[in-house]
PDB file of C-alpha atoms in Angstrom:
ATOM      1  CA  GLY A   1      67.264  92.220  90.694  1.00 51.00           C
ATOM      2  CA  VAL A   2      63.786  90.767  90.142  1.00 52.00           C
ATOM      3  CA  SER A   3      62.953  87.297  91.459  1.00 52.00           C
ATOM      4  CA  THR A   4      61.839  84.529  89.093  1.00 52.00           C
ATOM      5  CA  ARG A   5      58.300  84.603  90.468  1.00 53.00           C
ATOM      6  CA  LYS A   6      57.905  88.377  90.100  1.00 56.00           C
ATOM      7  CA  GLY A   7      59.680  88.308  86.753  1.00 56.00           C
ATOM      8  CA  GLN A   8      57.147  85.814  85.434  1.00 53.00           C
ATOM      9  CA  ARG A   9      54.247  88.080  86.413  1.00 60.00           C
ATOM     10  CA  ILE A  10      55.940  91.119  84.830  1.00 55.00           C
ATOM     11  CA  ARG A  11      56.585  89.299  81.548  1.00 54.00           C
ATOM     12  CA  GLU A  12      53.033  87.971  81.371  1.00 58.00           C
ATOM     13  CA  GLU A  13      51.578  91.445  82.035  1.00 61.00           C
ATOM     14  CA  LEU A  14      53.845  93.352  79.647  1.00 58.00           C
ATOM     15  CA  CYS A  15      54.242  90.803  76.865  1.00 61.00           C
ATOM     16  CA  GLY A  16      51.139  88.654  77.238  1.00 58.00           C
ATOM     17  CA  VAL A  17      53.307  85.551  77.309  1.00 58.00           C
ATOM     18  CA  ASP A  18      55.920  84.051  79.602  1.00 60.00           C
ATOM     19  CA  PHE A  19      59.451  83.068  78.569  1.00 55.00           C
ATOM     20  CA  SER A  20      61.423  80.107  79.788  1.00 56.00           C
ATOM     21  CA  LYS A  21      64.196  80.625  82.335  1.00 55.00           C
ATOM     22  CA  SER A  22      66.804  79.684  79.741  1.00 55.00           C
ATOM     23  CA  THR A  23      65.464  82.336  77.341  1.00 51.00           C
ATOM     24  CA  VAL A  24      65.578  84.985  80.054  1.00 51.00           C
ATOM     25  CA  SER A  25      69.098  83.893  80.954  1.00 56.00           C
ATOM     26  CA  GLU A  26      70.262  84.201  77.339  1.00 56.00           C
ATOM     27  CA  LEU A  27      68.679  87.643  77.040  1.00 56.00           C
ATOM     28  CA  CYS A  28      70.427  88.795  80.220  1.00 58.00           C
ATOM     29  CA  LYS A  29      73.772  87.571  78.919  1.00 66.00           C
ATOM     30  CA  GLN A  30      73.469  90.123  76.114  1.00 73.00           C
ATOM     31  CA  LEU A  31      74.220  92.728  78.799  1.00 83.00           C
ATOM     32  CA  ASP A  32      77.706  91.309  79.344  1.00 89.00           C
ATOM     33  CA  PRO A  33      79.528  93.191  76.539  1.00 92.00           C
ATOM     34  CA  THR A  34      77.926  96.484  77.592  1.00 93.00           C
ATOM     35  CA  VAL A  35      78.750  96.030  81.281  1.00 94.00           C
ATOM     36  CA  ASN A  36      82.297  94.830  80.567  1.00 94.00           C
ATOM     37  CA  ALA A  37      82.955  97.719  78.195  1.00 95.00           C
ATOM     38  CA  TRP A  38      81.779 100.207  80.839  1.00 95.00           C
ATOM     39  CA  ASN A  39      83.794  98.566  83.615  1.00 95.00           C
ATOM     40  CA  GLU A  40      86.958  98.493  81.492  1.00 95.00           C
ATOM     41  CA  ARG A  41      86.525 101.915  79.870  1.00 94.00           C
ATOM     42  CA  PRO A  42      89.461 104.369  79.864  1.00 94.00           C
ATOM     43  CA  ILE A  43      89.247 106.788  82.780  1.00 92.00           C
ATOM     44  CA  LYS A  44      89.175 110.051  80.839  1.00 83.00           C
ATOM     45  CA  GLY A  45      91.072 113.007  82.197  1.00 81.00           C
ATOM     46  CA  GLY A  46      92.777 110.837  84.804  1.00 82.00           C
ATOM     47  CA  THR A  47      92.713 113.519  87.506  1.00 92.00           C
ATOM     48  CA  TYR A  48      90.626 112.402  90.480  1.00 96.00           C
ATOM     49  CA  PRO A  49      91.741 114.241  93.622  1.00 97.00           C
ATOM     50  CA  PHE A  50      89.358 112.287  95.875  1.00 98.00           C
ATOM     51  CA  VAL A  51      88.830 108.506  95.732  1.00 98.00           C
ATOM     52  CA  LEU A  52      86.573 106.529  98.078  1.00 98.00           C
ATOM     53  CA  VAL A  53      86.818 102.731  98.192  1.00 97.00           C
ATOM     54  CA  ASP A  54      84.917  99.971  99.953  1.00 95.00           C
ATOM     55  CA  GLY A  55      83.932  96.346  99.552  1.00 93.00           C
ATOM     56  CA  LEU A  56      80.912  94.197 100.296  1.00 92.00           C
ATOM     57  CA  GLN A  57      80.445  90.462 100.466  1.00 92.00           C
ATOM     58  CA  ILE A  58      78.183  88.471  98.168  1.00 93.00           C
ATOM     59  CA  LYS A  59      77.560  84.734  97.841  1.00 93.00           C
ATOM     60  CA  VAL A  60      78.504  82.940  94.632  1.00 93.00           C
ATOM     61  CA  ARG A  61      78.101  79.266  93.708  1.00 91.00           C
ATOM     62  CA  THR A  62      81.471  77.807  92.730  1.00 86.00           C
ATOM     63  CA  ASP A  63      81.919  74.115  91.809  1.00 83.00           C
ATOM     64  CA  SER A  64      78.637  73.170  93.520  1.00 82.00           C
ATOM     65  CA  ARG A  65      79.648  75.072  96.652  1.00 91.00           C
ATOM     66  CA  VAL A  66      78.413  78.422  97.900  1.00 93.00           C
ATOM     67  CA  GLU A  67      81.379  80.640  98.753  1.00 92.00           C
ATOM     68  CA  PRO A  68      81.684  84.274  99.872  1.00 92.00           C
ATOM     69  CA  HIS A  69      83.136  86.670  97.332  1.00 93.00           C
ATOM     70  CA  SER A  70      83.992  90.337  97.640  1.00 93.00           C
ATOM     71  CA  CYS A  71      82.760  93.122  95.408  1.00 94.00           C
ATOM     72  CA  LEU A  72      85.423  95.855  95.410  1.00 95.00           C
ATOM     73  CA  LEU A  73      84.185  99.347  94.512  1.00 96.00           C
ATOM     74  CA  ALA A  74      85.836 102.702  93.844  1.00 97.00           C
ATOM     75  CA  ILE A  75      84.183 106.105  93.543  1.00 97.00           C
ATOM     76  CA  GLY A  76      86.130 109.101  92.294  1.00 97.00           C
ATOM     77  CA  VAL A  77      85.471 112.828  92.387  1.00 97.00           C
ATOM     78  CA  ASN A  78      86.906 114.279  89.187  1.00 95.00           C
ATOM     79  CA  LYS A  79      88.615 117.617  88.678  1.00 94.00           C
ATOM     80  CA  ASP A  80      85.274 119.280  87.888  1.00 95.00           C
ATOM     81  CA  GLY A  81      83.628 118.006  91.082  1.00 96.00           C
ATOM     82  CA  PHE A  82      81.412 115.256  89.634  1.00 96.00           C
ATOM     83  CA  ARG A  83      81.273 111.804  91.198  1.00 96.00           C
ATOM     84  CA  GLU A  84      81.990 108.796  89.025  1.00 96.00           C
ATOM     85  CA  ILE A  85      81.998 105.084  89.696  1.00 96.00           C
ATOM     86  CA  LEU A  86      85.505 104.190  88.587  1.00 96.00           C
ATOM     87  CA  GLY A  87      85.016 100.448  88.594  1.00 95.00           C
ATOM     88  CA  LEU A  88      84.219  97.230  90.398  1.00 95.00           C
ATOM     89  CA  MET A  89      85.857  93.835  90.677  1.00 96.00           C
ATOM     90  CA  ILE A  90      84.514  90.533  91.977  1.00 93.00           C
ATOM     91  CA  GLY A  91      87.260  88.829  93.980  1.00 87.00           C
ATOM     92  CA  ASP A  92      87.718  85.938  96.393  1.00 81.00           C
ATOM     93  CA  SER A  93      88.471  88.230  99.339  1.00 82.00           C
ATOM     94  CA  GLU A  94      89.415  91.748 100.449  1.00 86.00           C
ATOM     95  CA  SER A  95      93.066  90.779 100.757  1.00 92.00           C
ATOM     96  CA  GLU A  96      95.998  93.042  99.946  1.00 94.00           C
ATOM     97  CA  ALA A  97      96.504  91.063  96.729  1.00 94.00           C
ATOM     98  CA  GLY A  98      92.871  91.540  95.712  1.00 94.00           C
ATOM     99  CA  TRP A  99      92.881  95.276  96.351  1.00 96.00           C
ATOM    100  CA  SER A 100      96.280  95.633  94.659  1.00 96.00           C
ATOM    101  CA  LYS A 101      94.958  93.977  91.513  1.00 95.00           C
ATOM    102  CA  PHE A 102      91.955  96.293  91.579  1.00 96.00           C
ATOM    103  CA  PHE A 103      94.077  99.439  92.029  1.00 97.00           C
ATOM    104  CA  GLU A 104      96.513  98.344  89.316  1.00 97.00           C
ATOM    105  CA  GLY A 105      93.590  98.017  86.912  1.00 96.00           C
ATOM    106  CA  LEU A 106      92.308 101.499  87.771  1.00 96.00           C
ATOM    107  CA  LYS A 107      95.730 103.054  87.239  1.00 95.00           C
ATOM    108  CA  GLN A 108      96.234 101.221  83.943  1.00 95.00           C
ATOM    109  CA  ARG A 109      92.905 102.630  82.768  1.00 95.00           C
ATOM    110  CA  GLY A 110      94.112 106.163  83.528  1.00 94.00           C
ATOM    111  CA  LEU A 111      93.472 106.977  87.198  1.00 95.00           C
ATOM    112  CA  SER A 112      96.053 109.544  88.353  1.00 93.00           C
ATOM    113  CA  ASP A 113      96.682 112.681  90.422  1.00 93.00           C
ATOM    114  CA  VAL A 114      94.936 111.317  93.528  1.00 96.00           C
ATOM    115  CA  ASP A 115      95.294 113.522  96.623  1.00 96.00           C
ATOM    116  CA  LEU A 116      93.094 111.708  99.157  1.00 97.00           C
ATOM    117  CA  VAL A 117      91.885 108.112  99.520  1.00 98.00           C
ATOM    118  CA  VAL A 118      89.032 107.387 101.950  1.00 98.00           C
ATOM    119  CA  SER A 119      88.384 103.883 103.283  1.00 97.00           C
ATOM    120  CA  ASP A 120      87.830 101.860 106.420  1.00 95.00           C
ATOM    121  CA  ASN A 121      90.734 100.341 108.348  1.00 95.00           C
ATOM    122  CA  HIS A 122      90.720  96.916 106.684  1.00 93.00           C
ATOM    123  CA  ARG A 123      94.324  95.727 106.895  1.00 92.00           C
ATOM    124  CA  GLY A 124      94.651  94.414 103.338  1.00 94.00           C
ATOM    125  CA  LEU A 125      92.999  97.504 101.897  1.00 95.00           C
ATOM    126  CA  VAL A 126      95.211  99.931 103.824  1.00 96.00           C
ATOM    127  CA  LYS A 127      98.385  98.115 102.776  1.00 96.00           C
ATOM    128  CA  ALA A 128      97.285  98.184  99.134  1.00 96.00           C
ATOM    129  CA  VAL A 129      96.537 101.923  99.366  1.00 96.00           C
ATOM    130  CA  GLN A 130      99.982 102.591 100.852  1.00 95.00           C
ATOM    131  CA  ARG A 131     101.602 100.544  98.106  1.00 95.00           C
ATOM    132  CA  HIS A 132      99.771 101.966  95.087  1.00 96.00           C
ATOM    133  CA  PHE A 133      99.144 105.542  96.230  1.00 96.00           C
ATOM    134  CA  GLN A 134     102.435 106.481  97.840  1.00 93.00           C
ATOM    135  CA  GLY A 135     102.499 110.035  99.166  1.00 91.00           C
ATOM    136  CA  VAL A 136      98.691 110.288  99.028  1.00 96.00           C
ATOM    137  CA  LEU A 137      96.716 111.190 102.159  1.00 96.00           C
ATOM    138  CA  TRP A 138      94.766 108.264 103.581  1.00 97.00           C
ATOM    139  CA  GLN A 139      91.591 109.178 105.463  1.00 98.00           C
ATOM    140  CA  ARG A 140      90.313 106.533 107.844  1.00 98.00           C
ATOM    141  CA  CYS A 141      86.508 106.501 107.838  1.00 97.00           C
ATOM    142  CA  GLN A 142      85.396 108.350 110.975  1.00 97.00           C
ATOM    143  CA  VAL A 143      82.103 106.447 111.159  1.00 96.00           C
ATOM    144  CA  HIS A 144      83.886 103.094 111.326  1.00 96.00           C
ATOM    145  CA  PHE A 145      86.496 104.578 113.667  1.00 98.00           C
ATOM    146  CA  MET A 146      83.799 105.834 116.055  1.00 97.00           C
ATOM    147  CA  ARG A 147      82.244 102.366 116.009  1.00 97.00           C
ATOM    148  CA  ASN A 148      85.606 100.751 116.803  1.00 97.00           C
ATOM    149  CA  ILE A 149      86.158 103.098 119.752  1.00 98.00           C
ATOM    150  CA  LEU A 150      82.691 102.539 121.228  1.00 98.00           C
ATOM    151  CA  ASP A 151      82.969  98.760 120.796  1.00 97.00           C
ATOM    152  CA  ASN A 152      85.992  98.907 123.120  1.00 97.00           C
ATOM    153  CA  CYS A 153      84.172 101.053 125.680  1.00 97.00           C
ATOM    154  CA  PRO A 154      82.095  99.667 128.583  1.00 97.00           C
ATOM    155  CA  LYS A 155      78.391 100.026 127.799  1.00 96.00           C
ATOM    156  CA  ARG A 156      77.679 102.330 130.722  1.00 97.00           C
ATOM    157  CA  HIS A 157      80.106 104.952 129.344  1.00 97.00           C
ATOM    158  CA  ARG A 158      79.326 104.708 125.624  1.00 97.00           C
ATOM    159  CA  ASP A 159      76.718 107.466 125.390  1.00 97.00           C
ATOM    160  CA  GLU A 160      78.904 109.907 127.300  1.00 97.00           C
ATOM    161  CA  LEU A 161      81.972 109.069 125.218  1.00 98.00           C
ATOM    162  CA  LYS A 162      80.056 109.369 121.949  1.00 97.00           C
ATOM    163  CA  THR A 163      78.869 112.833 122.972  1.00 97.00           C
ATOM    164  CA  ARG A 164      82.450 113.875 123.710  1.00 97.00           C
ATOM    165  CA  LEU A 165      83.889 112.467 120.483  1.00 97.00           C
ATOM    166  CA  ARG A 166      81.603 114.328 118.099  1.00 97.00           C
ATOM    167  CA  PRO A 167      83.005 117.850 118.813  1.00 97.00           C
ATOM    168  CA  MET A 168      86.510 116.463 118.327  1.00 97.00           C
ATOM    169  CA  PHE A 169      85.662 115.152 114.849  1.00 97.00           C
ATOM    170  CA  ASP A 170      83.880 118.440 114.052  1.00 96.00           C
ATOM    171  CA  ALA A 171      86.800 120.612 115.221  1.00 96.00           C
ATOM    172  CA  ILE A 172      87.690 123.577 113.053  1.00 95.00           C
ATOM    173  CA  ASP A 173      91.438 122.845 113.103  1.00 96.00           C
ATOM    174  CA  MET A 174      93.964 120.312 114.376  1.00 97.00           C
ATOM    175  CA  PRO A 175      95.079 122.241 117.497  1.00 97.00           C
ATOM    176  CA  THR A 176      91.445 122.289 118.664  1.00 97.00           C
ATOM    177  CA  ALA A 177      91.002 118.603 117.815  1.00 98.00           C
ATOM    178  CA  ARG A 178      94.178 117.645 119.698  1.00 98.00           C
ATOM    179  CA  LYS A 179      93.083 119.682 122.728  1.00 98.00           C
ATOM    180  CA  LEU A 180      89.738 117.864 122.802  1.00 98.00           C
ATOM    181  CA  LEU A 181      91.534 114.543 122.319  1.00 98.00           C
ATOM    182  CA  SER A 182      93.734 115.237 125.334  1.00 98.00           C
ATOM    183  CA  GLU A 183      90.714 116.091 127.474  1.00 97.00           C
ATOM    184  CA  ILE A 184      88.845 112.948 126.424  1.00 98.00           C
ATOM    185  CA  VAL A 185      91.832 110.698 127.121  1.00 97.00           C
ATOM    186  CA  THR A 186      92.331 112.281 130.545  1.00 97.00           C
ATOM    187  CA  ASP A 187      88.661 111.843 131.515  1.00 97.00           C
ATOM    188  CA  PHE A 188      88.233 108.300 130.195  1.00 97.00           C
ATOM    189  CA  ALA A 189      91.674 106.753 130.763  1.00 97.00           C
ATOM    190  CA  ALA A 190      90.516 104.931 133.886  1.00 96.00           C
ATOM    191  CA  LYS A 191      86.932 104.265 132.761  1.00 95.00           C
ATOM    192  CA  ALA A 192      87.642 102.966 129.255  1.00 97.00           C
ATOM    193  CA  PRO A 193      91.372 102.232 128.773  1.00 97.00           C
ATOM    194  CA  LYS A 194      90.932 100.029 125.671  1.00 98.00           C
ATOM    195  CA  ALA A 195      88.763 102.643 123.988  1.00 98.00           C
ATOM    196  CA  MET A 196      91.363 105.320 124.694  1.00 98.00           C
ATOM    197  CA  GLU A 197      94.118 103.132 123.279  1.00 98.00           C
ATOM    198  CA  CYS A 198      92.039 102.693 120.110  1.00 98.00           C
ATOM    199  CA  LEU A 199      91.344 106.432 119.937  1.00 98.00           C
ATOM    200  CA  GLU A 200      94.956 107.506 120.332  1.00 98.00           C
ATOM    201  CA  SER A 201      96.322 104.942 117.877  1.00 97.00           C
ATOM    202  CA  GLY A 202      93.896 105.915 115.103  1.00 97.00           C
ATOM    203  CA  PHE A 203      93.469 109.642 115.738  1.00 98.00           C
ATOM    204  CA  GLU A 204      95.932 110.961 113.131  1.00 97.00           C
ATOM    205  CA  ASP A 205      94.590 108.757 110.329  1.00 97.00           C
ATOM    206  CA  ALA A 206      90.979 109.628 111.165  1.00 98.00           C
ATOM    207  CA  MET A 207      91.797 113.352 111.104  1.00 98.00           C
ATOM    208  CA  ALA A 208      93.829 113.354 107.863  1.00 97.00           C
ATOM    209  CA  VAL A 209      90.979 115.184 106.133  1.00 97.00           C
ATOM    210  CA  MET A 210      91.870 118.277 108.192  1.00 97.00           C
ATOM    211  CA  ALA A 211      94.738 118.847 105.755  1.00 96.00           C
ATOM    212  CA  ILE A 212      92.330 119.970 103.001  1.00 96.00           C
ATOM    213  CA  PRO A 213      90.016 123.013 102.946  1.00 96.00           C
ATOM    214  CA  GLU A 214      87.090 122.934 105.386  1.00 95.00           C
ATOM    215  CA  HIS A 215      84.450 123.030 102.630  1.00 95.00           C
ATOM    216  CA  TYR A 216      85.381 119.502 101.493  1.00 97.00           C
ATOM    217  CA  ARG A 217      85.881 117.770 104.822  1.00 97.00           C
ATOM    218  CA  ARG A 218      82.393 116.696 105.855  1.00 95.00           C
ATOM    219  CA  ARG A 219      81.694 114.568 102.785  1.00 96.00           C
ATOM    220  CA  LEU A 220      85.205 113.110 102.692  1.00 97.00           C
ATOM    221  CA  ARG A 221      85.686 112.127 106.314  1.00 97.00           C
ATOM    222  CA  SER A 222      83.768 108.858 105.929  1.00 96.00           C
ATOM    223  CA  THR A 223      82.809 106.257 103.339  1.00 96.00           C
ATOM    224  CA  ASN A 224      79.095 107.110 103.657  1.00 94.00           C
ATOM    225  CA  THR A 225      78.865 107.790  99.909  1.00 93.00           C
ATOM    226  CA  VAL A 226      80.045 104.263  99.144  1.00 94.00           C
ATOM    227  CA  GLU A 227      77.906 102.793 101.921  1.00 92.00           C
ATOM    228  CA  ARG A 228      74.766 104.321 100.379  1.00 92.00           C
ATOM    229  CA  LEU A 229      75.778 102.859  97.034  1.00 93.00           C
ATOM    230  CA  ASN A 230      76.254  99.482  98.722  1.00 92.00           C
ATOM    231  CA  GLU A 231      72.710  99.708 100.093  1.00 92.00           C
ATOM    232  CA  GLU A 232      71.391 100.213  96.572  1.00 90.00           C
ATOM    233  CA  ILE A 233      73.335  97.136  95.455  1.00 91.00           C
ATOM    234  CA  ARG A 234      72.028  95.137  98.427  1.00 90.00           C
ATOM    235  CA  ARG A 235      68.455  96.001  97.486  1.00 89.00           C
ATOM    236  CA  ARG A 236      68.935  94.116  94.205  1.00 85.00           C
ATOM    237  CA  GLU A 237      71.354  91.464  95.487  1.00 86.00           C
ATOM    238  CA  ARG A 238      69.055  90.483  98.361  1.00 86.00           C
ATOM    239  CA  VAL A 239      66.531  89.124  95.850  1.00 84.00           C
ATOM    240  CA  ILE A 240      69.143  86.879  94.219  1.00 83.00           C
ATOM    241  CA  ARG A 241      70.811  85.790  97.507  1.00 87.00           C
ATOM    242  CA  ILE A 242      73.183  83.361  95.760  1.00 90.00           C
ATOM    243  CA  PHE A 243      74.650  84.121  92.324  1.00 91.00           C
ATOM    244  CA  PRO A 244      75.134  81.088  90.061  1.00 89.00           C
ATOM    245  CA  ASN A 245      78.582  82.369  88.992  1.00 90.00           C
ATOM    246  CA  THR A 246      80.799  85.465  89.075  1.00 90.00           C
ATOM    247  CA  ALA A 247      79.703  86.478  85.574  1.00 90.00           C
ATOM    248  CA  SER A 248      76.091  86.824  86.701  1.00 89.00           C
ATOM    249  CA  ALA A 249      77.202  88.834  89.744  1.00 91.00           C
ATOM    250  CA  LEU A 250      79.235  91.211  87.596  1.00 93.00           C
ATOM    251  CA  ARG A 251      76.310  91.510  85.187  1.00 92.00           C
ATOM    252  CA  LEU A 252      73.744  92.539  87.798  1.00 91.00           C
ATOM    253  CA  LEU A 253      75.991  94.728  89.954  1.00 93.00           C
ATOM    254  CA  GLY A 254      77.556  96.332  86.895  1.00 94.00           C
ATOM    255  CA  ALA A 255      74.131  97.187  85.438  1.00 92.00           C
ATOM    256  CA  VAL A 256      73.082  98.804  88.732  1.00 92.00           C
ATOM    257  CA  LEU A 257      76.314 100.796  88.952  1.00 95.00           C
ATOM    258  CA  MET A 258      76.133 101.904  85.316  1.00 94.00           C
ATOM    259  CA  GLU A 259      72.728 103.421  85.979  1.00 93.00           C
ATOM    260  CA  GLN A 260      73.943 105.210  89.099  1.00 94.00           C
ATOM    261  CA  ASP A 261      77.082 106.447  87.342  1.00 94.00           C
ATOM    262  CA  GLU A 262      75.012 107.972  84.546  1.00 93.00           C
ATOM    263  CA  GLN A 263      72.823 109.740  87.077  1.00 92.00           C
ATOM    264  CA  TRP A 264      75.825 111.173  88.946  1.00 94.00           C
ATOM    265  CA  THR A 265      77.654 112.392  85.868  1.00 89.00           C
ATOM    266  CA  THR A 266      74.607 114.076  84.310  1.00 88.00           C
ATOM    267  CA  THR A 267      73.178 115.851  87.362  1.00 85.00           C
ATOM    268  CA  HIS A 268      74.503 118.453  89.808  1.00 86.00           C
ATOM    269  CA  ARG A 269      78.134 118.580  90.869  1.00 92.00           C
ATOM    270  CA  TYR A 270      79.124 116.948  94.143  1.00 96.00           C
ATOM    271  CA  PHE A 271      81.684 119.688  94.856  1.00 96.00           C
ATOM    272  CA  ASN A 272      82.524 123.109  93.504  1.00 95.00           C
ATOM    273  CA  MET A 273      86.247 122.557  93.001  1.00 96.00           C
ATOM    274  CA  ASP A 274      87.305 126.186  92.428  1.00 96.00           C
ATOM    275  CA  GLU A 275      88.342 126.703  96.052  1.00 96.00           C
ATOM    276  CA  TYR A 276      90.222 123.422  96.085  1.00 97.00           C
ATOM    277  CA  TRP A 277      92.311 124.178  92.983  1.00 96.00           C
ATOM    278  CA  GLU A 278      93.143 127.654  94.283  1.00 96.00           C
ATOM    279  CA  TRP A 279      94.259 126.106  97.580  1.00 96.00           C
ATOM    280  CA  LYS A 280      96.241 123.428  95.724  1.00 94.00           C
ATOM    281  CA  ALA A 281      98.055 126.064  93.643  1.00 94.00           C
ATOM    282  CA  GLN A 282      99.028 127.932  96.802  1.00 94.00           C
ATOM    283  CA  GLN A 283     100.279 124.683  98.344  1.00 91.00           C
ATOM    284  CA  ASP A 284     102.425 123.976  95.277  1.00 88.00           C
ATOM    285  CA  ILE A 285     103.918 127.480  95.421  1.00 90.00           C
ATOM    286  CA  ALA A 286     104.693 127.064  99.119  1.00 87.00           C
ATOM    287  CA  VAL A 287     106.430 123.719  98.461  1.00 83.00           C
ATOM    288  CA  GLN A 288     108.490 125.195  95.627  1.00 86.00           C
ATOM    289  CA  GLN A 289     109.528 128.135  97.826  1.00 85.00           C
ATOM    290  CA  GLU A 290     110.503 125.773 100.638  1.00 83.00           C
ATOM    291  CA  GLN A 291     112.629 123.702  98.258  1.00 82.00           C
ATOM    292  CA  ALA A 292     114.294 126.850  96.909  1.00 82.00           C
ATOM    293  CA  ASP A 293     115.066 128.076 100.442  1.00 80.00           C
ATOM    294  CA  ARG A 294     116.538 124.684 101.326  1.00 82.00           C
ATOM    295  CA  GLN A 295     118.791 124.697  98.260  1.00 82.00           C
ATOM    296  CA  THR A 296     119.910 128.241  99.102  1.00 80.00           C
ATOM    297  CA  LYS A 297     120.894 127.180 102.627  1.00 78.00           C
ATOM    298  CA  VAL A 298     122.818 124.179 101.295  1.00 75.00           C
ATOM    299  CA  ALA A 299     124.667 126.399  98.818  1.00 65.00           C
TER     300      ALA A 299
END
């Protein structure tokens, strides 16, 4: 992520001599096997109850033309509560086909036992999640959802509506959240009808996180973790602006993500998962009892 001009100064200061651009390029290419091996590594353990996904656009030169490409990212929280960067893929777009290919790759590498997927409401992404993670809770990012609601609200009512929405998202349980939803819709139906339509249509998906224990909700109700990672990528990518090819993009972004992944997996845990696994065991027992009761009634 260092520009040619700054790179020249660094090389002259550290090495006492400058290298040609072609030499630097060849040296950088030696990173490719390391980055590719990391990005295609087996996902050990497989169990990742929480997965957060997002994409960002970059510019890549293709056949003498500069075209937008998408960098698809996935972060997983493993069974021990540590965050890991599961992988990235450079694609032409964030279409359902692109996300499906990405998810297929993750599953082939060992990703399994996912309980919750967090993302924004991108149509292609949501369809791919529904296709490849059937029966898994999908949490719509509340930050993006709030933005969508306010974008559909007249400016003079936005501050008031934003103030009213926050307690709803912070509600302790679903009955409280639904009560606040009803009050908001009643008060703003005439003042901001489009915003209320957006709120009602997306409420259940944005509150899916309420189905898991309270301790885990705040960090899993939005894609903020991925957004902060995207900012770190942007800090390097902004210097390059236009990648000469997809290989160079994968090389730089992969190197950045490898460094972050090592930091996450060797420092403090993101979550203490003891409470979650106890809750999950109780849920499994309740499901088994319900199935047994149903079979008894049928008999």
